[in-house]
Amino acid sequence: MSDQHAIDAALAGDQAAWDALVNRFSGPLWSVVRAYDLSAADAADAVQGAWLRLVESLHTIRDPDRIGPWLFTTAKREAALLSRRNRGERLIADPADAEHARADPALAEHLHPDPAVAVLTADEGRRLWRAVEEMHEPCRSLFRLMATSPEAGVHQLAGRLGMPRGSYGPTRGRCLNRLRTMLTAQEATP
Amino acid sequence: MTRHPPTIDDESLIAALRLTAGHDPVPAHVSAAARAVFGLRLPGAATARPVPTPAPLGVRSADEARLLRFTAAELTVDLEVTAMDGLVDLAGQVSPCPEAGTRVEVRTLHLTESRELSPTGQFAVTGLPPGWFSVVCHRPEHSPVATSWTRIRP
């Protein structure tokens, strides 16, 4: 079912059409909120927030192709808020943030154009991992560990890589930069 | 659709790696909750969006209570949110004071509490589970107004 049909059907009250959207986007949304190092409970909250905002805004959607990127951007925003507020959180209500109020699909054109995970295909996944396999250590092991042990904390990952805990973040940042550069260079090659 | 844009950020890259590694499947309850969210849609409802709240007067509960204000075209919903023993209490004020027969529903993902408004437009609900909630104002002869979904964690 195309996004347009799914939205039309969902607006008409078709639960199956909504379920199709959920099936299609649940995996990417979960992965992206977990990338903010959120606990499973917080990650679930962030994903639910994105779906709640979609149901709230369903009737305003003009361009169904933007649903994936929009859900993705909205979930990332929720995850970033949660991640920030986990440091020194007490009683928190998120939407007091003015930025929060503007998560409207009609405005999706103005959101960060970042549909990478929402549209990730199997081919691109293989390409991504081929790039990782070409990398030197510690990047290659770091990415393998990080991707296959989502529950492991920084301390555990650093230990398994044999590096001091304080080095993990900066090393991960450098490796991500290198991977990003490799992917961008591949794209520039016809 | 293009491939990874050059602007792809760290979180998206990590997410893509994890997604394609397949070692962090979506928990069943997360997908189930996403499907259930569809039952919470309110066709025809106006969404009251959050707006900055005025500074609280005095010092009452300044450390623990949180004031939230939501407005739709002609309606304002003010909420005072307090956490107690891991549960959330809401005290609300709808203004301008709606006509008699107005009812509010406080909705969470798991339960809905319904209240008649007091003659001065106030309502209260105690003992809500932490997480997402929305307050819906049902007035006779008007479309419902629902506050934008809001997440509260004690």
Tab-separated table of C-alpha atoms in Angstrom:
chain	number	residue	atom	x	y	z
A	1	MET	CA	0.000	0.000	0.000
A	2	SER	CA	1.368	3.419	-0.916
A	3	ASP	CA	1.650	6.081	1.731
A	4	GLN	CA	-1.128	8.055	0.071
A	5	HIS	CA	-3.497	5.109	0.216
A	6	ALA	CA	-2.446	4.315	3.752
A	7	ILE	CA	-3.163	7.874	4.871
A	8	ASP	CA	-6.477	8.069	3.046
A	9	ALA	CA	-7.545	4.760	4.525
A	10	ALA	CA	-6.341	5.698	8.003
A	11	LEU	CA	-8.254	8.972	7.811
A	12	ALA	CA	-11.320	6.915	6.928
A	13	GLY	CA	-10.738	4.918	10.121
A	14	ASP	CA	-8.999	1.858	8.708
A	15	GLN	CA	-6.928	0.282	11.468
A	16	ALA	CA	-5.252	-2.096	9.003
A	17	ALA	CA	-3.863	0.865	7.056
A	18	TRP	CA	-2.452	2.322	10.240
A	19	ASP	CA	-0.973	-1.049	11.181
A	20	ALA	CA	0.774	-1.117	7.806
A	21	LEU	CA	2.421	2.218	8.630
A	22	VAL	CA	3.420	0.868	12.038
A	23	ASN	CA	4.933	-2.270	10.506
A	24	ARG	CA	6.872	-0.262	7.988
A	25	PHE	CA	8.355	2.353	10.296
A	26	SER	CA	8.612	0.699	13.720
A	27	GLY	CA	12.075	-0.755	13.133
A	28	PRO	CA	13.717	2.462	11.917
A	29	LEU	CA	12.059	4.498	14.662
A	30	TRP	CA	13.201	2.110	17.357
A	31	SER	CA	16.758	2.067	16.049
A	32	VAL	CA	17.013	5.803	15.859
A	33	VAL	CA	15.772	6.515	19.374
A	34	ARG	CA	18.068	3.813	20.753
A	35	ALA	CA	20.973	5.574	19.074
A	36	TYR	CA	20.526	8.285	21.711
A	37	ASP	CA	21.601	5.724	24.328
A	38	LEU	CA	18.132	5.654	25.838
A	39	SER	CA	16.891	2.859	28.074
A	40	ALA	CA	14.271	0.566	26.603
A	41	ALA	CA	11.534	2.361	28.586
A	42	ASP	CA	12.590	5.825	27.424
A	43	ALA	CA	13.026	4.620	23.864
A	44	ALA	CA	9.480	3.233	23.958
A	45	ASP	CA	8.234	6.611	25.210
A	46	ALA	CA	9.992	8.461	22.403
A	47	VAL	CA	8.578	6.143	19.736
A	48	GLN	CA	5.084	6.440	21.189
A	49	GLY	CA	5.434	10.202	21.154
A	50	ALA	CA	6.073	10.156	17.417
A	51	TRP	CA	3.008	7.991	16.735
A	52	LEU	CA	0.828	10.125	18.999
A	53	ARG	CA	1.869	13.255	17.136
A	54	LEU	CA	1.138	11.561	13.845
A	55	VAL	CA	-2.376	10.565	14.930
A	56	GLU	CA	-2.879	14.111	16.201
A	57	SER	CA	-1.775	15.583	12.860
A	58	LEU	CA	-2.980	12.953	10.384
A	59	HIS	CA	-5.607	15.228	8.836
A	60	THR	CA	-3.027	17.954	8.111
A	61	ILE	CA	-0.740	15.768	6.000
A	62	ARG	CA	-0.524	16.987	2.454
A	63	ASP	CA	2.489	15.072	1.209
A	64	PRO	CA	2.384	11.402	2.284
A	65	ASP	CA	5.941	10.831	1.052
A	66	ARG	CA	7.065	12.956	3.968
A	67	ILE	CA	5.552	10.658	6.607
A	68	GLY	CA	8.678	8.549	7.023
A	69	PRO	CA	11.059	11.490	7.387
A	70	TRP	CA	8.533	13.295	9.551
A	71	LEU	CA	8.085	10.372	11.959
A	72	PHE	CA	11.834	9.960	12.035
A	73	THR	CA	12.501	13.625	12.804
A	74	THR	CA	9.775	13.710	15.435
A	75	ALA	CA	11.087	10.580	17.181
A	76	LYS	CA	14.601	12.020	17.147
A	77	ARG	CA	13.363	15.204	18.736
A	78	GLU	CA	11.605	13.251	21.481
A	79	ALA	CA	14.703	11.127	22.010
A	80	ALA	CA	16.986	14.158	22.180
A	81	LEU	CA	14.702	15.788	24.764
A	82	LEU	CA	14.659	12.629	26.849
A	83	SER	CA	18.376	12.192	26.563
A	84	ARG	CA	19.015	15.772	27.696
A	85	ARG	CA	16.545	15.569	30.534
A	86	ASN	CA	17.794	12.278	31.867
A	87	ARG	CA	20.605	14.379	33.232
A	88	GLY	CA	19.009	15.992	36.292
A	89	GLU	CA	15.420	15.120	35.614
A	90	ARG	CA	12.745	15.652	38.220
A	91	LEU	CA	9.152	16.308	37.274
A	92	ILE	CA	9.292	17.047	33.597
A	93	ALA	CA	6.689	17.889	31.030
A	94	ASP	CA	8.245	17.940	27.626
A	95	PRO	CA	6.071	20.144	25.475
A	96	ALA	CA	6.873	23.313	27.360
A	97	ASP	CA	9.659	23.468	24.814
A	98	ALA	CA	8.460	25.827	22.144
A	99	GLU	CA	10.204	23.799	19.442
A	100	HIS	CA	7.978	20.917	20.382
A	101	ALA	CA	4.822	22.673	19.338
A	102	ARG	CA	5.883	22.890	15.752
A	103	ALA	CA	6.049	19.211	14.905
A	104	ASP	CA	3.410	19.502	12.229
A	105	PRO	CA	3.610	17.362	9.086
A	106	ALA	CA	2.380	20.309	7.065
A	107	LEU	CA	5.674	21.957	7.995
A	108	ALA	CA	7.763	18.900	7.303
A	109	GLU	CA	9.512	20.628	4.434
A	110	HIS	CA	11.239	22.810	6.970
A	111	LEU	CA	12.500	19.925	9.056
A	112	HIS	CA	15.998	18.621	8.838
A	113	PRO	CA	16.145	16.634	5.583
A	114	ASP	CA	17.255	13.457	7.220
A	115	PRO	CA	15.280	10.497	5.928
A	116	ALA	CA	18.319	8.219	5.885
A	117	VAL	CA	17.056	5.571	8.245
A	118	ALA	CA	13.423	5.815	7.245
A	119	VAL	CA	14.253	4.863	3.674
A	120	LEU	CA	17.158	2.550	4.373
A	121	THR	CA	17.114	-0.416	2.010
A	122	ALA	CA	18.787	-3.798	2.300
A	123	ASP	CA	21.239	-2.753	-0.424
A	124	GLU	CA	22.259	0.310	1.483
A	125	GLY	CA	22.632	-1.744	4.635
A	126	ARG	CA	25.104	-4.025	2.849
A	127	ARG	CA	26.943	-1.013	1.466
A	128	LEU	CA	27.156	0.453	4.951
A	129	TRP	CA	28.672	-2.721	6.385
A	130	ARG	CA	31.055	-3.141	3.445
A	131	ALA	CA	32.374	0.289	4.316
A	132	VAL	CA	32.735	-0.729	7.969
A	133	GLU	CA	34.633	-3.882	6.974
A	134	GLU	CA	37.113	-1.745	5.053
A	135	MET	CA	37.872	0.352	8.107
A	136	HIS	CA	40.900	-0.069	10.337
A	137	GLU	CA	40.793	-0.868	14.019
A	138	PRO	CA	39.462	0.167	16.400
A	139	CYS	CA	36.623	1.488	14.222
A	140	ARG	CA	35.668	-1.843	12.712
A	141	SER	CA	35.388	-3.603	16.078
A	142	LEU	CA	33.763	-0.604	17.671
A	143	PHE	CA	30.956	-0.521	15.104
A	144	ARG	CA	30.464	-4.285	15.207
A	145	LEU	CA	30.188	-4.240	18.990
A	146	MET	CA	28.021	-1.152	19.113
A	147	ALA	CA	25.589	-2.542	16.546
A	148	THR	CA	25.336	-6.020	17.973
A	149	SER	CA	25.248	-5.130	21.694
A	150	PRO	CA	22.655	-2.375	21.915
A	151	GLU	CA	22.212	-2.944	25.651
A	152	ALA	CA	25.881	-2.517	26.480
A	153	GLY	CA	26.833	0.730	28.139
A	154	VAL	CA	29.871	2.880	27.388
A	155	HIS	CA	31.788	1.261	30.231
A	156	GLN	CA	31.232	-2.255	28.924
A	157	LEU	CA	31.934	-1.344	25.304
A	158	ALA	CA	35.148	0.447	26.240
A	159	GLY	CA	36.220	-2.573	28.280
A	160	ARG	CA	35.598	-5.005	25.463
A	161	LEU	CA	37.553	-2.782	23.091
A	162	GLY	CA	40.388	-2.492	25.603
A	163	MET	CA	40.270	1.277	25.789
A	164	PRO	CA	39.802	3.647	28.735
A	165	ARG	CA	36.203	4.680	29.240
A	166	GLY	CA	37.015	8.314	28.523
A	167	SER	CA	38.368	7.399	25.103
A	168	TYR	CA	35.260	5.634	23.902
A	169	GLY	CA	33.181	8.730	23.067
A	170	PRO	CA	35.895	10.598	21.156
A	171	THR	CA	36.955	7.421	19.324
A	172	ARG	CA	33.373	6.685	18.350
A	173	GLY	CA	33.047	10.264	17.090
A	174	ARG	CA	36.164	9.935	14.926
A	175	CYS	CA	35.051	6.576	13.555
A	176	LEU	CA	31.618	7.954	12.705
A	177	ASN	CA	33.211	10.874	10.906
A	178	ARG	CA	35.411	8.526	8.916
A	179	LEU	CA	32.471	6.291	7.995
A	180	ARG	CA	30.434	9.324	6.974
A	181	THR	CA	33.278	10.490	4.759
A	182	MET	CA	33.585	7.058	3.135
A	183	LEU	CA	29.853	6.936	2.393
A	184	THR	CA	29.848	10.434	0.977
A	185	ALA	CA	32.853	9.641	-1.205
A	186	GLN	CA	31.075	6.535	-2.533
A	187	GLU	CA	28.087	8.646	-3.460
A	188	ALA	CA	30.239	11.067	-5.369
A	189	THR	CA	31.486	8.133	-7.468
A	190	PRO	CA	29.070	7.342	-10.296
B	1	MET	CA	14.766	9.153	-2.759
B	2	THR	CA	18.472	9.795	-2.452
B	3	ARG	CA	20.955	7.754	-0.526
B	4	HIS	CA	22.442	8.900	2.753
B	5	PRO	CA	22.668	12.642	2.520
B	6	PRO	CA	26.049	14.103	3.433
B	7	THR	CA	24.395	15.742	6.434
B	8	ILE	CA	23.542	12.422	8.105
B	9	ASP	CA	24.145	12.895	11.817
B	10	ASP	CA	25.783	10.547	14.321
B	11	GLU	CA	22.529	9.186	15.712
B	12	SER	CA	21.162	8.395	12.267
B	13	LEU	CA	24.356	6.626	11.302
B	14	ILE	CA	24.354	4.566	14.499
B	15	ALA	CA	20.675	3.797	13.979
B	16	ALA	CA	21.363	2.639	10.423
B	17	LEU	CA	24.184	0.365	11.619
B	18	ARG	CA	22.023	-1.159	14.330
B	19	LEU	CA	19.004	-1.501	12.100
B	20	THR	CA	20.945	-3.370	9.453
B	21	ALA	CA	22.772	-5.496	12.039
B	22	GLY	CA	19.375	-6.721	13.220
B	23	HIS	CA	20.422	-7.212	16.838
B	24	ASP	CA	18.004	-4.755	18.405
B	25	PRO	CA	14.524	-5.809	17.304
B	26	VAL	CA	11.540	-3.675	18.234
B	27	PRO	CA	9.993	-5.057	21.429
B	28	ALA	CA	6.508	-6.445	20.748
B	29	HIS	CA	4.914	-4.089	23.267
B	30	VAL	CA	6.299	-1.048	21.433
B	31	SER	CA	4.684	-2.079	18.146
B	32	ALA	CA	1.476	-3.046	19.954
B	33	ALA	CA	1.361	0.394	21.598
B	34	ALA	CA	1.910	2.067	18.219
B	35	ARG	CA	-1.015	0.146	16.743
B	36	ALA	CA	-3.193	1.024	19.750
B	37	VAL	CA	-2.446	4.736	19.322
B	38	PHE	CA	-4.811	4.691	16.337
B	39	GLY	CA	-7.709	4.196	18.747
B	40	LEU	CA	-6.864	7.547	20.338
B	41	ARG	CA	-7.521	9.654	17.250
B	42	LEU	CA	-10.241	12.281	17.600
B	43	PRO	CA	-11.625	13.161	14.180
B	44	GLY	CA	-12.641	16.793	13.986
B	45	ALA	CA	-10.905	17.814	17.192
B	46	ALA	CA	-8.866	21.004	17.371
B	47	THR	CA	-5.421	20.622	18.911
B	48	ALA	CA	-4.539	23.023	21.709
B	49	ARG	CA	-0.794	23.699	21.422
B	50	PRO	CA	1.550	24.417	24.310
B	51	VAL	CA	2.405	28.036	24.935
B	52	PRO	CA	4.805	29.538	27.476
B	53	THR	CA	3.302	29.791	30.933
B	54	PRO	CA	3.416	32.868	33.116
B	55	ALA	CA	5.722	32.625	36.122
B	56	PRO	CA	3.913	31.072	39.072
B	57	LEU	CA	2.702	33.458	41.741
B	58	GLY	CA	4.194	32.945	45.190
B	59	VAL	CA	6.286	29.957	46.068
B	60	ARG	CA	3.637	27.294	46.444
B	61	SER	CA	4.946	23.975	45.163
B	62	ALA	CA	7.444	25.823	43.041
B	63	ASP	CA	9.864	22.931	43.295
B	64	GLU	CA	7.483	20.158	42.407
B	65	ALA	CA	4.539	21.435	40.435
B	66	ARG	CA	4.774	22.279	36.795
B	67	LEU	CA	2.442	24.696	35.072
B	68	LEU	CA	1.452	24.025	31.499
B	69	ARG	CA	-0.727	26.112	29.236
B	70	PHE	CA	-2.348	24.998	25.997
B	71	THR	CA	-4.383	27.150	23.668
B	72	ALA	CA	-6.614	26.472	20.704
B	73	ALA	CA	-8.370	29.235	18.814
B	74	GLU	CA	-10.670	30.382	21.592
B	75	LEU	CA	-9.926	28.099	24.514
B	76	THR	CA	-7.114	27.927	27.069
B	77	VAL	CA	-6.374	24.905	29.235
B	78	ASP	CA	-4.056	25.488	32.199
B	79	LEU	CA	-2.659	22.488	34.009
B	80	GLU	CA	-0.798	22.164	37.262
B	81	VAL	CA	1.057	18.869	37.265
B	82	THR	CA	2.314	17.240	40.454
B	83	ALA	CA	4.013	13.906	40.981
B	84	MET	CA	3.270	11.849	44.059
B	85	ASP	CA	4.615	8.367	44.774
B	86	GLY	CA	5.385	7.751	41.133
B	87	LEU	CA	1.926	8.799	39.969
B	88	VAL	CA	0.813	12.081	38.459
B	89	ASP	CA	-1.910	14.478	39.633
B	90	LEU	CA	-3.434	17.060	37.314
B	91	ALA	CA	-5.376	20.127	38.385
B	92	GLY	CA	-6.842	22.002	35.449
B	93	GLN	CA	-8.609	25.200	34.546
B	94	VAL	CA	-10.485	25.751	31.293
B	95	SER	CA	-11.001	29.361	30.301
B	96	PRO	CA	-13.012	31.228	29.365
B	97	CYS	CA	-15.313	29.222	31.583
B	98	PRO	CA	-17.339	27.007	29.217
B	99	GLU	CA	-21.079	26.502	29.370
B	100	ALA	CA	-22.756	23.981	31.663
B	101	GLY	CA	-22.526	20.399	30.533
B	102	THR	CA	-18.893	20.693	29.480
B	103	ARG	CA	-16.904	17.582	30.244
B	104	VAL	CA	-13.172	16.934	30.156
B	105	GLU	CA	-11.452	13.641	29.523
B	106	VAL	CA	-7.890	13.082	30.644
B	107	ARG	CA	-6.515	10.440	28.324
B	108	THR	CA	-3.398	8.325	28.702
B	109	LEU	CA	-2.277	5.375	26.608
B	110	HIS	CA	-3.855	3.055	29.140
B	111	LEU	CA	-6.879	4.745	30.664
B	112	THR	CA	-9.277	7.646	30.278
B	113	GLU	CA	-10.731	9.618	33.190
B	114	SER	CA	-13.824	11.746	32.626
B	115	ARG	CA	-14.775	14.762	34.757
B	116	GLU	CA	-17.550	17.350	34.777
B	117	LEU	CA	-16.132	20.850	34.931
B	118	SER	CA	-16.893	22.841	38.064
B	119	PRO	CA	-18.957	26.023	37.577
B	120	THR	CA	-15.666	27.941	37.551
B	121	GLY	CA	-14.130	25.727	34.871
B	122	GLN	CA	-11.897	23.595	37.079
B	123	PHE	CA	-11.225	19.891	37.219
B	124	ALA	CA	-8.767	17.509	38.847
B	125	VAL	CA	-7.566	13.973	38.212
B	126	THR	CA	-5.217	12.166	40.556
B	127	GLY	CA	-3.114	9.033	40.382
B	128	LEU	CA	-2.420	8.974	36.639
B	129	PRO	CA	0.324	6.695	35.363
B	130	PRO	CA	3.436	8.571	34.193
B	131	GLY	CA	3.892	8.870	30.466
B	132	TRP	CA	1.856	10.475	27.717
B	133	PHE	CA	-1.419	12.246	28.366
B	134	SER	CA	-3.865	14.612	26.675
B	135	VAL	CA	-6.829	16.573	28.041
B	136	VAL	CA	-9.921	16.700	25.823
B	137	CYS	CA	-12.592	19.321	26.390
B	138	HIS	CA	-16.075	18.304	25.171
B	139	ARG	CA	-18.459	21.249	25.035
B	140	PRO	CA	-22.098	20.959	23.977
B	141	GLU	CA	-22.476	21.982	20.312
B	142	HIS	CA	-18.754	22.452	19.704
B	143	SER	CA	-16.031	20.287	18.255
B	144	PRO	CA	-13.753	18.813	20.914
B	145	VAL	CA	-10.492	20.550	21.786
B	146	ALA	CA	-7.576	18.281	22.750
B	147	THR	CA	-4.284	19.367	24.266
B	148	SER	CA	-1.263	18.225	22.325
B	149	TRP	CA	0.069	14.918	23.707
B	150	THR	CA	2.439	15.623	26.576
B	151	ARG	CA	4.876	13.377	28.373
B	152	ILE	CA	5.153	13.478	32.163
B	153	ARG	CA	7.637	11.483	34.156
B	154	PRO	CA	7.923	11.898	37.922
